[in-house]
């Protein structure tokens, strides 16, 4: 009887996965595809393609538009991108994450009573990365001028009908915004009234930002008049932002409000072009950004899961959910301790962390009968021929590194901390994403962020400052690789993705949602590869989230960020039988009708020579193809 029940359950899950109906249709195109977090921004991408631009041009236009529309980010934030170059047939990684400014030290923040750098305000700001990242990508891989690419964003800055989501966020956060004079000036368009924020549909004008963008275009025009090349003209605009009058006003406005960023900080910062990290999963090469992001978590997860018959378990069966939950916990435990800025010592053990042999060892720790609440960081150093310098520290924290034991038991209580609602809200903190592809073969995946509402605007620039400093730690015992230091990048959650099969683009995908990003992207990828879903089905499919990890955002106390062992967020549609089985395995269940941030993706149909676009059925994310 039990075997019959198991067979019926497996068939039900298999049927659900393969025959899933979607609320939104798949997008199709043969010439280009543009998908991002706002309909108007997707339109900006489409307009750029219609001007003759390539996927890089379109992605930059969408990035500029979403920043201007405050799609949970601003121009003062950070940009992370993967680009497939059809000329070299290689994936390029763009690191346009800002750095900690002068004076941002452990001693400084602790002297002010912080356990982590603050969540909001000028002291939360890294140097702006998005303008430099955009101009670097455009200059080196685009085809249009900066003026052409910024045109939609400039039109939006001159006035666009603001959406309810952004307008209501302004109203919700108006008490904080009033603390910062330039934010108050821009956002609270009805001062003294009961509702001080703009209303939905109101034409929202940003004169200061429009002036800043105009200055960038003017710098490009002047350089072109003097005979500069297209690339050099764009970089003249770059220089005006980071060393010219824009930089001076940004720094002045930041310092006036208590910020630390200096002119030297802006001048020294540069976007970096990197080699992405990659693992092969069943013949598919999956690319992520380096360990200054959480991207390698997905790669570690795939290496671990390659040791299991996931398809045989059945989509979202009890065994499948349990196995993925444990694999993600193992990967996140390593992220929480070993990831950081690769340009600063100590050197992260990435070779060991991404080795197939280490993954097999980690996979062997998974128990099939219950959740393991004490999973901790592993020891990847032997897998790259080194000795772990942190064994003593890990043992002090209560982690047993004996790889023959399956039951880790930390000596400290990791169950204390913030309420589940507070934890979940910070776990989900979102941003936006953009995916673009064209018939010439260019593919772009971007997950930008920073400068979200409530943002501190730096002087009369109209630019919201980043809040990414909060992702640093002040205690080396938590993560010796991610301790704040001037010039250093915090380890961020932002994580675009790309996959190649047979040397050609296969998938380009990204999602918003803080620490859940690589959880949901992992499941999206498996939905396509293991369960034969198309991109729209995979984007809408029911995901689940593990809360057994250290939060990267929010929470002023250490306890606020501690893991919630065994806590799992499931979709409302989860069958009662699966719920009951998970409870017996030691899980604490919560439910929602949305278990993932909006996923945006492009699938490359080489058989028919077309693109398939997917965009989640909730949120404002939108795509256009042609």
Coordinates of C-alpha atoms in Angstrom, one line a residue:
X1 CA 0.0 0.0 0.0
X2 CA 2.8 2.4 0.9
X3 CA 4.6 1.6 -2.4
X4 CA 1.3 2.4 -4.3
X5 CA 0.9 5.7 -2.4
X6 CA 4.5 6.6 -3.2
X7 CA 4.0 5.8 -6.9
X8 CA 0.8 7.9 -7.1
X9 CA 2.5 10.8 -5.4
X10 CA 5.5 10.6 -7.8
X11 CA 3.1 10.5 -10.8
X12 CA 1.2 13.5 -9.4
X13 CA 4.3 15.5 -9.0
X14 CA 5.6 14.5 -12.4
X15 CA 2.3 15.4 -14.1
X16 CA 2.2 18.8 -12.3
X17 CA 5.7 19.7 -13.4
X18 CA 5.4 18.7 -17.0
X19 CA 1.8 19.9 -17.6
X20 CA 1.9 23.1 -15.6
X21 CA -0.3 25.9 -16.9
X22 CA 1.1 29.4 -16.6
X23 CA -0.6 32.6 -15.8
X24 CA 1.6 34.6 -18.2
X25 CA 2.5 33.4 -21.7
X26 CA 6.0 32.5 -22.8
X27 CA 7.6 35.4 -24.7
X28 CA 8.9 34.6 -28.1
X29 CA 11.4 36.5 -30.4
X30 CA 13.9 35.8 -33.1
X31 CA 15.7 39.1 -33.2
X32 CA 16.0 40.3 -29.6
X33 CA 14.6 39.9 -26.1
X34 CA 14.5 42.5 -23.3
X35 CA 13.2 41.6 -19.8
X36 CA 13.4 43.7 -16.6
X37 CA 11.6 44.8 -13.4
X38 CA 9.4 47.5 -14.8
X39 CA 7.2 47.7 -18.0
X40 CA 8.5 51.2 -18.9
X41 CA 12.1 50.0 -18.4
X42 CA 11.5 47.0 -20.7
X43 CA 10.1 49.4 -23.2
X44 CA 13.4 51.4 -22.9
X45 CA 15.2 48.2 -23.8
X46 CA 12.9 47.7 -26.8
X47 CA 13.4 51.3 -27.9
X48 CA 17.2 50.8 -27.8
X49 CA 17.0 47.6 -29.9
X50 CA 14.8 49.5 -32.4
X51 CA 17.6 52.1 -32.7
X52 CA 19.9 49.4 -33.8
X53 CA 21.6 48.7 -30.5
X54 CA 22.8 45.3 -29.4
X55 CA 21.9 43.4 -26.2
X56 CA 24.5 45.3 -24.2
X57 CA 23.1 48.7 -25.3
X58 CA 19.6 47.5 -24.4
X59 CA 20.6 46.1 -21.0
X60 CA 22.3 49.5 -20.2
X61 CA 19.2 51.4 -21.2
X62 CA 17.1 49.2 -19.0
X63 CA 19.6 49.6 -16.1
X64 CA 19.4 53.4 -16.5
X65 CA 15.6 53.3 -16.6
X66 CA 15.2 51.1 -13.6
X67 CA 17.6 53.3 -11.6
X68 CA 15.6 56.4 -12.5
X69 CA 12.4 54.7 -11.6
X70 CA 13.7 53.6 -8.1
X71 CA 13.0 50.0 -8.9
X72 CA 14.4 49.1 -5.5
X73 CA 17.7 50.7 -6.6
X74 CA 19.2 54.0 -7.7
X75 CA 22.1 55.4 -9.6
X76 CA 24.3 55.4 -6.5
X77 CA 24.1 51.6 -6.1
X78 CA 26.0 48.7 -7.5
X79 CA 25.9 46.6 -10.7
X80 CA 26.9 43.0 -11.2
X81 CA 26.7 41.5 -14.7
X82 CA 27.5 38.5 -16.9
X83 CA 28.0 39.1 -20.6
X84 CA 28.3 36.4 -23.3
X85 CA 30.5 37.7 -26.1
X86 CA 29.7 35.9 -29.4
X87 CA 33.0 37.1 -30.9
X88 CA 35.2 35.3 -28.3
X89 CA 32.5 32.8 -27.3
X90 CA 33.3 33.5 -23.7
X91 CA 31.4 34.7 -20.6
X92 CA 32.7 37.9 -19.1
X93 CA 32.0 39.0 -15.5
X94 CA 31.6 42.7 -14.6
X95 CA 32.3 43.7 -11.0
X96 CA 30.8 47.2 -10.5
X97 CA 30.3 46.9 -6.8
X98 CA 31.3 49.9 -4.8
X99 CA 33.8 49.8 -1.9
X100 CA 33.9 50.9 1.7
X101 CA 35.0 54.5 1.9
X102 CA 37.9 56.1 3.8
X103 CA 37.3 55.9 7.5
X104 CA 35.0 52.9 7.3
X105 CA 36.8 50.7 9.8
X106 CA 35.7 48.2 12.5
X107 CA 36.8 50.6 15.1
X108 CA 34.8 53.5 13.6
X109 CA 31.5 51.5 13.5
X110 CA 32.0 49.9 16.9
X111 CA 32.7 53.4 18.4
X112 CA 29.2 54.3 17.3
X113 CA 27.7 51.2 18.9
X114 CA 27.1 49.2 15.8
X115 CA 27.3 45.4 15.5
X116 CA 27.0 45.7 11.7
X117 CA 27.3 48.8 9.6
X118 CA 23.9 50.6 9.5
X119 CA 21.0 49.6 7.2
X120 CA 20.2 53.2 6.1
X121 CA 21.7 56.6 5.8
X122 CA 25.0 58.0 4.5
X123 CA 27.1 55.6 6.7
X124 CA 25.5 52.7 4.9
X125 CA 26.9 53.8 1.5
X126 CA 29.7 52.2 -0.5
X127 CA 31.0 54.2 -3.4
X128 CA 28.6 54.3 -6.5
X129 CA 29.3 51.5 -8.9
X130 CA 26.3 51.5 -11.3
X131 CA 27.3 54.6 -13.4
X132 CA 30.8 53.2 -13.9
X133 CA 29.6 49.7 -14.6
X134 CA 27.1 50.9 -17.1
X135 CA 29.6 53.1 -18.9
X136 CA 32.3 50.4 -18.9
X137 CA 29.9 47.8 -20.4
X138 CA 28.6 50.3 -23.0
X139 CA 32.0 51.6 -24.0
X140 CA 33.6 48.1 -24.4
X141 CA 30.7 46.0 -25.7
X142 CA 27.9 48.2 -26.8
X143 CA 27.4 50.0 -30.2
X144 CA 25.4 53.2 -29.4
X145 CA 26.4 56.4 -27.8
X146 CA 25.8 57.2 -24.1
X147 CA 23.3 59.9 -25.2
X148 CA 21.2 57.3 -27.1
X149 CA 21.3 54.8 -24.3
X150 CA 20.4 57.4 -21.6
X151 CA 17.6 59.0 -23.6
X152 CA 14.7 56.9 -22.1
X153 CA 16.0 57.4 -18.6
X154 CA 16.4 61.2 -19.2
X155 CA 12.8 61.3 -20.4
X156 CA 11.7 59.4 -17.3
X157 CA 13.6 61.8 -15.1
X158 CA 11.9 64.7 -16.7
X159 CA 8.6 63.2 -15.5
X160 CA 6.9 59.8 -15.6
X161 CA 3.7 58.4 -14.1
X162 CA 4.9 56.8 -10.9
X163 CA 3.6 53.3 -10.0
X164 CA 1.7 52.6 -6.8
X165 CA 4.4 50.3 -5.5
X166 CA 7.1 53.0 -5.5
X167 CA 4.7 55.8 -4.5
X168 CA 3.5 53.8 -1.5
X169 CA 7.0 52.9 -0.5
X170 CA 7.8 56.6 -0.4
X171 CA 4.8 57.3 1.8
X172 CA 5.6 54.3 4.1
X173 CA 9.2 55.5 4.6
X174 CA 8.6 59.3 4.8
X175 CA 9.6 59.6 8.4
X176 CA 13.1 58.4 7.5
X177 CA 13.2 60.4 4.3
X178 CA 12.6 63.6 6.2
X179 CA 15.9 63.1 8.0
X180 CA 17.8 63.8 4.8
X181 CA 17.0 67.2 3.2
X182 CA 17.8 66.2 -0.4
X183 CA 15.6 63.0 -0.2
X184 CA 12.8 65.1 1.4
X185 CA 13.0 67.6 -1.5
X186 CA 12.8 64.9 -4.2
X187 CA 10.4 62.4 -2.8
X188 CA 7.9 64.3 -0.7
X189 CA 6.1 66.1 -3.4
X190 CA 3.1 67.1 -1.2
X191 CA 4.8 68.4 2.0
X192 CA 2.5 69.0 5.0
X193 CA -0.4 67.1 3.5
X194 CA -1.7 63.9 5.0
X195 CA -0.1 62.0 2.1
X196 CA 3.2 63.6 1.4
X197 CA 4.4 61.1 -1.3
X198 CA 3.3 61.2 -4.9
X199 CA 0.1 59.4 -5.8
X200 CA 0.0 56.5 -8.2
X201 CA -0.1 57.8 -11.7
X202 CA 1.2 61.2 -10.7
X203 CA 3.9 62.6 -13.0
X204 CA 7.1 62.3 -10.8
X205 CA 9.8 64.8 -11.8
X206 CA 13.5 64.5 -10.8
X207 CA 15.1 67.8 -11.9
X208 CA 18.4 67.2 -10.1
X209 CA 18.9 63.7 -11.6
X210 CA 18.0 65.0 -15.0
X211 CA 20.7 67.6 -14.7
X212 CA 23.2 65.0 -13.6
X213 CA 22.4 62.7 -16.6
X214 CA 22.5 65.8 -18.9
X215 CA 26.0 66.5 -17.6
X216 CA 27.1 63.0 -18.6
X217 CA 25.7 63.5 -22.1
X218 CA 27.4 66.9 -22.4
X219 CA 30.7 65.4 -21.5
X220 CA 30.3 62.8 -24.2
X221 CA 29.3 65.4 -26.8
X222 CA 32.3 67.7 -26.0
X223 CA 34.7 64.8 -26.3
X224 CA 33.2 63.8 -29.6
X225 CA 33.5 67.4 -30.9
X226 CA 37.2 67.2 -30.0
X227 CA 37.6 64.1 -32.1
X228 CA 37.5 61.4 -29.4
X229 CA 36.5 57.9 -30.3
X230 CA 33.1 56.6 -29.2
X231 CA 34.7 54.7 -26.4
X232 CA 36.8 57.6 -25.2
X233 CA 33.8 59.9 -25.3
X234 CA 31.8 57.6 -23.0
X235 CA 34.8 57.5 -20.7
X236 CA 34.9 61.3 -20.6
X237 CA 31.4 61.1 -19.1
X238 CA 32.7 58.5 -16.7
X239 CA 35.5 60.9 -15.6
X240 CA 33.0 63.7 -15.1
X241 CA 31.0 61.5 -12.8
X242 CA 33.9 60.1 -10.7
X243 CA 36.4 63.1 -10.7
X244 CA 34.5 66.1 -12.0
X245 CA 31.7 68.4 -10.8
X246 CA 29.3 65.5 -10.3
X247 CA 31.7 63.9 -8.0
X248 CA 32.3 67.1 -6.0
X249 CA 28.6 67.6 -5.4
X250 CA 28.1 64.0 -4.5
X251 CA 30.9 64.1 -1.9
X252 CA 29.7 67.5 -0.6
X253 CA 26.1 66.2 -0.2
X254 CA 27.3 63.0 1.4
X255 CA 29.6 64.8 3.9
X256 CA 26.9 67.3 4.8
X257 CA 24.7 64.5 5.9
X258 CA 27.4 62.6 7.8
X259 CA 28.8 60.3 5.1
X260 CA 32.4 59.2 4.7
X261 CA 33.0 59.1 0.9
X262 CA 35.8 61.3 -0.4
X263 CA 36.9 62.5 -3.8
X264 CA 39.8 60.2 -3.6
X265 CA 37.5 57.3 -2.9
X266 CA 35.6 58.0 -6.1
X267 CA 38.7 58.6 -8.2
X268 CA 40.4 55.4 -7.1
X269 CA 37.4 53.1 -7.6
X270 CA 37.2 51.3 -11.0
X271 CA 34.9 48.6 -12.3
X272 CA 36.7 45.3 -12.8
X273 CA 36.4 42.8 -15.6
X274 CA 36.8 39.3 -14.2
X275 CA 36.8 35.6 -15.1
X276 CA 33.5 34.2 -13.8
X277 CA 33.4 31.0 -11.8
X278 CA 31.9 27.9 -13.4
X279 CA 30.9 24.3 -12.8
X280 CA 29.6 21.7 -15.2
X281 CA 26.2 20.1 -14.2
X282 CA 25.4 17.1 -16.4
X283 CA 27.0 18.6 -19.5
X284 CA 25.8 22.2 -18.9
X285 CA 28.4 24.9 -17.9
X286 CA 26.9 27.2 -15.3
X287 CA 28.5 30.6 -14.7
X288 CA 28.3 32.9 -11.7
X289 CA 30.2 35.9 -10.4
X290 CA 33.1 35.4 -8.0
X291 CA 33.0 35.1 -4.2
X292 CA 32.4 38.8 -3.6
X293 CA 28.8 37.7 -4.4
X294 CA 26.9 34.7 -3.1
X295 CA 26.9 33.3 -6.6
X296 CA 29.1 30.3 -5.9
X297 CA 26.4 29.0 -3.5
X298 CA 24.5 27.9 -6.6
X299 CA 27.5 26.2 -8.1
X300 CA 28.3 24.4 -4.8
X301 CA 24.7 23.3 -4.6
X302 CA 24.8 21.9 -8.1
X303 CA 28.0 20.0 -7.3
X304 CA 26.4 18.4 -4.2
X305 CA 23.1 17.6 -6.0
X306 CA 24.8 16.0 -8.9
X307 CA 25.3 13.0 -6.5
X308 CA 21.5 12.4 -6.3
X309 CA 18.7 11.2 -8.7
X310 CA 16.6 14.4 -8.4
X311 CA 14.3 13.6 -11.3
X312 CA 13.6 10.2 -9.7
X313 CA 12.6 11.8 -6.5
X314 CA 9.8 13.8 -8.2
X315 CA 9.3 17.5 -8.5
X316 CA 8.8 19.0 -5.0
X317 CA 8.3 15.6 -3.4
X318 CA 9.2 15.3 0.3
X319 CA 12.5 13.7 -0.5
X320 CA 13.3 16.3 -3.2
X321 CA 12.5 19.2 -0.9
X322 CA 14.5 17.7 1.9
X323 CA 17.5 16.9 -0.3
X324 CA 17.6 20.4 -1.8
X325 CA 17.1 22.0 1.6
X326 CA 20.1 20.1 3.1
X327 CA 22.3 20.8 0.0
X328 CA 21.5 24.5 0.2
X329 CA 22.3 24.6 3.9
X330 CA 25.6 23.0 3.3
X331 CA 26.4 25.6 0.6
X332 CA 25.2 28.6 2.6
X333 CA 27.2 27.5 5.7
X334 CA 30.3 27.8 3.5
X335 CA 29.1 31.1 2.1
X336 CA 28.5 32.6 5.5
X337 CA 32.1 31.8 6.6
X338 CA 34.4 31.7 3.5
X339 CA 33.1 34.2 1.0
X340 CA 34.5 37.8 0.6
X341 CA 36.4 40.3 -1.6
X342 CA 39.0 38.3 -3.6
X343 CA 41.2 41.4 -3.9
X344 CA 41.9 41.5 -0.1
X345 CA 43.6 39.0 2.1
X346 CA 42.9 36.3 3.3
X347 CA 42.5 34.3 0.1
X348 CA 39.2 32.5 -0.1
X349 CA 39.5 28.7 -0.7
X350 CA 37.3 28.7 -3.9
X351 CA 39.2 25.9 -5.7
X352 CA 38.4 23.6 -2.8
X353 CA 34.8 24.8 -2.3
X354 CA 34.0 24.2 -6.0
X355 CA 35.7 20.9 -6.3
X356 CA 33.6 17.8 -7.1
X357 CA 35.4 15.8 -4.5
X358 CA 34.5 18.3 -1.7
X359 CA 30.9 18.3 -2.9
X360 CA 30.8 14.5 -2.6
X361 CA 32.1 14.8 1.0
X362 CA 29.5 17.4 1.8
X363 CA 26.8 15.3 0.1
X364 CA 27.7 12.4 2.3
X365 CA 26.7 14.4 5.4
X366 CA 23.0 14.6 4.3
X367 CA 20.7 12.6 6.5
X368 CA 17.6 11.1 4.9
X369 CA 15.5 10.9 8.0
X370 CA 15.6 14.4 9.4
X371 CA 16.8 18.0 9.1
X372 CA 20.3 18.6 10.4
X373 CA 20.0 21.9 12.5
X374 CA 23.7 22.1 13.2
X375 CA 25.2 22.1 9.7
X376 CA 28.3 24.3 9.7
X377 CA 31.1 25.3 7.3
X378 CA 33.1 22.4 5.9
X379 CA 36.9 22.2 5.4
X380 CA 37.6 22.8 1.7
X381 CA 41.4 23.5 2.2
X382 CA 42.6 19.9 1.8
X383 CA 40.9 19.8 -1.6
X384 CA 43.3 22.5 -2.8
X385 CA 46.4 21.3 -1.0
X386 CA 46.3 23.7 1.9
X387 CA 45.8 23.5 5.6
X388 CA 42.8 25.3 7.0
X389 CA 44.0 28.3 9.2
X390 CA 40.5 28.6 10.8
X391 CA 40.0 25.1 12.3
X392 CA 40.4 26.5 15.9
X393 CA 38.0 29.3 15.2
X394 CA 35.4 26.9 13.8
X395 CA 35.7 24.6 16.7
X396 CA 35.4 27.5 19.1
X397 CA 32.1 28.3 17.3
X398 CA 30.9 24.8 18.0
X399 CA 31.3 23.2 14.6
X400 CA 32.4 19.7 14.4
X401 CA 34.6 19.2 11.2
X402 CA 34.9 15.5 11.5
X403 CA 33.7 14.5 8.1
X404 CA 32.7 11.0 9.2
X405 CA 30.0 12.5 11.5
X406 CA 26.6 13.5 10.2
X407 CA 25.2 15.3 13.2
X408 CA 26.9 18.7 13.7
X409 CA 25.9 20.2 17.0
X410 CA 26.9 23.8 17.6
X411 CA 27.6 24.6 21.3
X412 CA 26.0 28.1 21.0
X413 CA 22.2 28.6 20.6
X414 CA 21.5 29.6 17.0
X415 CA 17.8 29.5 17.6
X416 CA 17.6 32.8 19.3
X417 CA 17.2 36.0 17.3
X418 CA 14.6 38.1 15.5
X419 CA 11.0 37.1 15.0
X420 CA 10.2 34.9 12.0
X421 CA 8.3 37.8 10.3
X422 CA 11.3 40.2 10.7
X423 CA 13.7 37.5 9.5
X424 CA 11.6 36.7 6.5
X425 CA 11.2 40.3 5.5
X426 CA 15.0 40.8 5.5
X427 CA 15.5 37.5 3.8
X428 CA 13.4 38.6 0.9
X429 CA 14.8 42.1 0.4
X430 CA 14.5 42.7 -3.3
X431 CA 16.1 44.6 -6.1
X432 CA 15.6 44.2 -9.9
X433 CA 17.1 42.2 -12.8
X434 CA 17.5 42.5 -16.5
X435 CA 18.0 39.9 -19.2
X436 CA 18.8 40.8 -22.8
X437 CA 19.8 38.9 -25.9
X438 CA 20.1 39.6 -29.7
X439 CA 20.4 37.6 -32.9
X440 CA 24.1 38.4 -33.2
X441 CA 24.7 36.3 -30.1
X442 CA 25.2 38.9 -27.3
X443 CA 23.6 37.9 -24.0
X444 CA 23.5 40.0 -20.8
X445 CA 22.3 39.1 -17.3
X446 CA 22.4 41.8 -14.6
X447 CA 21.4 42.0 -11.0
X448 CA 21.9 45.6 -9.9
X449 CA 20.9 47.0 -6.6
X450 CA 21.6 49.7 -3.9
X451 CA 20.1 53.1 -3.2
X452 CA 16.7 51.6 -2.6
X453 CA 13.9 53.5 -0.7
X454 CA 14.4 55.0 1.8
X455 CA 17.5 56.3 0.1
X456 CA 19.7 59.2 1.2
X457 CA 20.2 61.4 -1.8
X458 CA 23.7 62.9 -2.1
X459 CA 23.3 66.7 -2.4
X460 CA 21.8 68.1 -5.6
X461 CA 22.8 65.1 -7.8
X462 CA 19.4 63.4 -7.5
X463 CA 21.4 60.2 -6.8
X464 CA 20.4 57.8 -4.0
X465 CA 23.4 56.4 -2.1
X466 CA 24.0 52.7 -1.7
X467 CA 23.1 50.8 1.5
X468 CA 25.4 47.9 0.8
X469 CA 27.8 48.5 3.7
X470 CA 25.4 46.5 5.9
X471 CA 26.6 43.3 4.3
X472 CA 30.0 43.6 5.9
X473 CA 30.7 42.0 9.3
X474 CA 32.6 43.7 12.2
X475 CA 33.5 40.4 13.9
X476 CA 36.1 38.2 12.2
X477 CA 34.7 35.3 14.1
X478 CA 31.6 35.4 11.9
X479 CA 33.5 35.6 8.6
X480 CA 37.2 36.5 8.5
X481 CA 37.0 37.2 4.8
X482 CA 34.2 39.8 4.9
X483 CA 35.4 42.2 7.7
X484 CA 34.9 45.9 6.7
X485 CA 38.0 47.8 5.5
X486 CA 38.4 51.0 3.4
X487 CA 38.6 50.1 -0.3
X488 CA 37.1 46.7 0.2
X489 CA 33.9 45.3 -1.3
X490 CA 31.2 43.7 0.9
X491 CA 30.1 40.2 0.1
X492 CA 26.7 40.8 -1.6
X493 CA 23.7 38.7 -2.4
X494 CA 23.4 39.9 -6.0
X495 CA 23.9 37.1 -8.4
X496 CA 23.1 37.0 -12.2
X497 CA 23.4 33.6 -13.9
X498 CA 24.2 32.2 -17.3
X499 CA 24.5 28.7 -18.6
X500 CA 26.1 27.3 -21.8
X501 CA 25.5 23.9 -23.5
X502 CA 27.6 22.6 -26.3
X503 CA 29.5 25.9 -26.2
X504 CA 26.4 28.0 -26.9
X505 CA 24.1 30.0 -24.7
X506 CA 21.5 27.8 -23.0
X507 CA 19.9 30.0 -20.3
X508 CA 20.4 33.5 -18.9
X509 CA 18.5 34.0 -15.7
X510 CA 18.3 36.1 -12.5
X511 CA 16.0 36.9 -9.6
X512 CA 15.5 39.5 -6.9
X513 CA 15.2 38.6 -3.3
X514 CA 18.2 39.0 -1.0
X515 CA 19.5 35.7 0.5
X516 CA 16.8 33.7 -1.4
X517 CA 18.3 34.6 -4.8
X518 CA 20.5 31.5 -5.3
X519 CA 17.9 29.3 -3.6
X520 CA 15.3 30.3 -6.2
X521 CA 17.7 30.3 -9.1
X522 CA 18.9 26.8 -8.2
X523 CA 15.3 25.5 -8.3
X524 CA 14.5 27.4 -11.5
X525 CA 17.5 25.8 -13.2
X526 CA 16.6 22.3 -12.0
X527 CA 13.0 22.9 -13.1
X528 CA 14.3 23.4 -16.6
X529 CA 17.0 20.8 -16.7
X530 CA 15.6 18.0 -14.6
X531 CA 11.8 18.5 -15.0
X532 CA 11.6 19.8 -18.6
X533 CA 9.8 23.0 -17.8
X534 CA 9.9 25.9 -20.2
X535 CA 11.2 29.2 -18.9
X536 CA 7.8 30.6 -18.0
X537 CA 6.7 27.4 -16.2
X538 CA 10.0 27.3 -14.3
X539 CA 9.6 31.0 -13.4
X540 CA 6.1 30.5 -12.0
X541 CA 6.7 27.1 -10.4
X542 CA 6.4 26.7 -6.6
X543 CA 9.7 27.2 -4.9
X544 CA 10.7 26.9 -1.3
X545 CA 13.1 28.8 0.9
X546 CA 15.5 27.7 3.6
X547 CA 15.9 30.1 6.6
X548 CA 18.8 28.1 7.9
X549 CA 21.4 30.7 7.0
X550 CA 22.9 34.0 8.3
X551 CA 21.2 37.0 6.9
X552 CA 23.2 39.4 4.7
X553 CA 20.9 42.4 5.1
X554 CA 19.2 44.2 8.0
X555 CA 19.2 43.7 11.7
X556 CA 21.3 45.8 14.0
X557 CA 22.1 43.0 16.4
X558 CA 24.0 39.8 15.8
X559 CA 21.0 37.8 17.0
X560 CA 18.8 39.5 14.3
X561 CA 20.8 37.7 11.6
X562 CA 21.2 34.3 13.1
X563 CA 19.9 31.2 11.2
X564 CA 16.5 29.7 11.8
X565 CA 17.3 26.0 11.7
X566 CA 14.6 23.8 10.2
X567 CA 12.4 26.8 9.2
X568 CA 11.1 26.4 5.6
X569 CA 8.8 28.5 3.5
X570 CA 6.6 26.4 1.3
X571 CA 4.0 27.3 -1.3
X572 CA 0.4 27.2 -0.3
X573 CA -0.2 24.5 -2.9
X574 CA 2.1 22.0 -1.0
X575 CA 0.1 18.8 -0.5
X576 CA -0.9 17.9 3.1
X577 CA 1.0 14.6 2.9
X578 CA 4.2 16.4 2.1
X579 CA 3.6 18.9 4.9
X580 CA 3.1 16.1 7.4
X581 CA 6.2 14.2 6.3
X582 CA 8.3 17.3 6.6
X583 CA 7.0 18.0 10.1
X584 CA 8.0 14.5 11.2
X585 CA 11.5 15.2 9.8
X586 CA 11.9 18.2 12.2
X587 CA 10.9 21.1 9.9
X588 CA 9.0 24.2 11.0
X589 CA 6.7 25.1 8.2
X590 CA 5.3 28.4 7.0
X591 CA 3.4 29.1 3.8
X592 CA 2.8 31.8 1.2
X593 CA 1.3 32.1 -2.3
X594 CA 4.5 33.7 -3.4
X595 CA 7.7 31.8 -2.5
X596 CA 10.2 33.5 -4.9
X597 CA 11.0 37.0 -6.0
X598 CA 10.3 37.6 -9.7
X599 CA 12.5 35.4 -11.9
X600 CA 13.5 36.7 -15.3
X601 CA 15.0 34.4 -17.9
X602 CA 15.8 33.7 -21.5
X603 CA 16.1 30.2 -23.1
X604 CA 17.9 29.8 -26.3
X605 CA 16.1 27.6 -28.8
X606 CA 18.8 26.6 -31.2
X607 CA 16.6 24.1 -33.0
X608 CA 14.3 26.9 -34.2
X609 CA 16.6 29.8 -34.0
X610 CA 14.5 31.8 -31.5
X611 CA 14.4 33.0 -27.9
X612 CA 12.0 32.0 -25.2
X613 CA 11.5 34.6 -22.5
X614 CA 10.1 34.0 -19.0
X615 CA 9.0 36.5 -16.4
X616 CA 7.3 35.6 -13.1
X617 CA 3.6 36.1 -12.7
X618 CA 3.8 38.5 -9.8
X619 CA 5.6 41.8 -9.3
X620 CA 6.0 44.4 -12.1
X621 CA 8.6 42.5 -14.1
X622 CA 7.9 42.6 -17.8
X623 CA 9.5 41.5 -21.1
X624 CA 9.3 42.4 -24.8
X625 CA 10.6 40.3 -27.7
X626 CA 10.8 40.7 -31.4

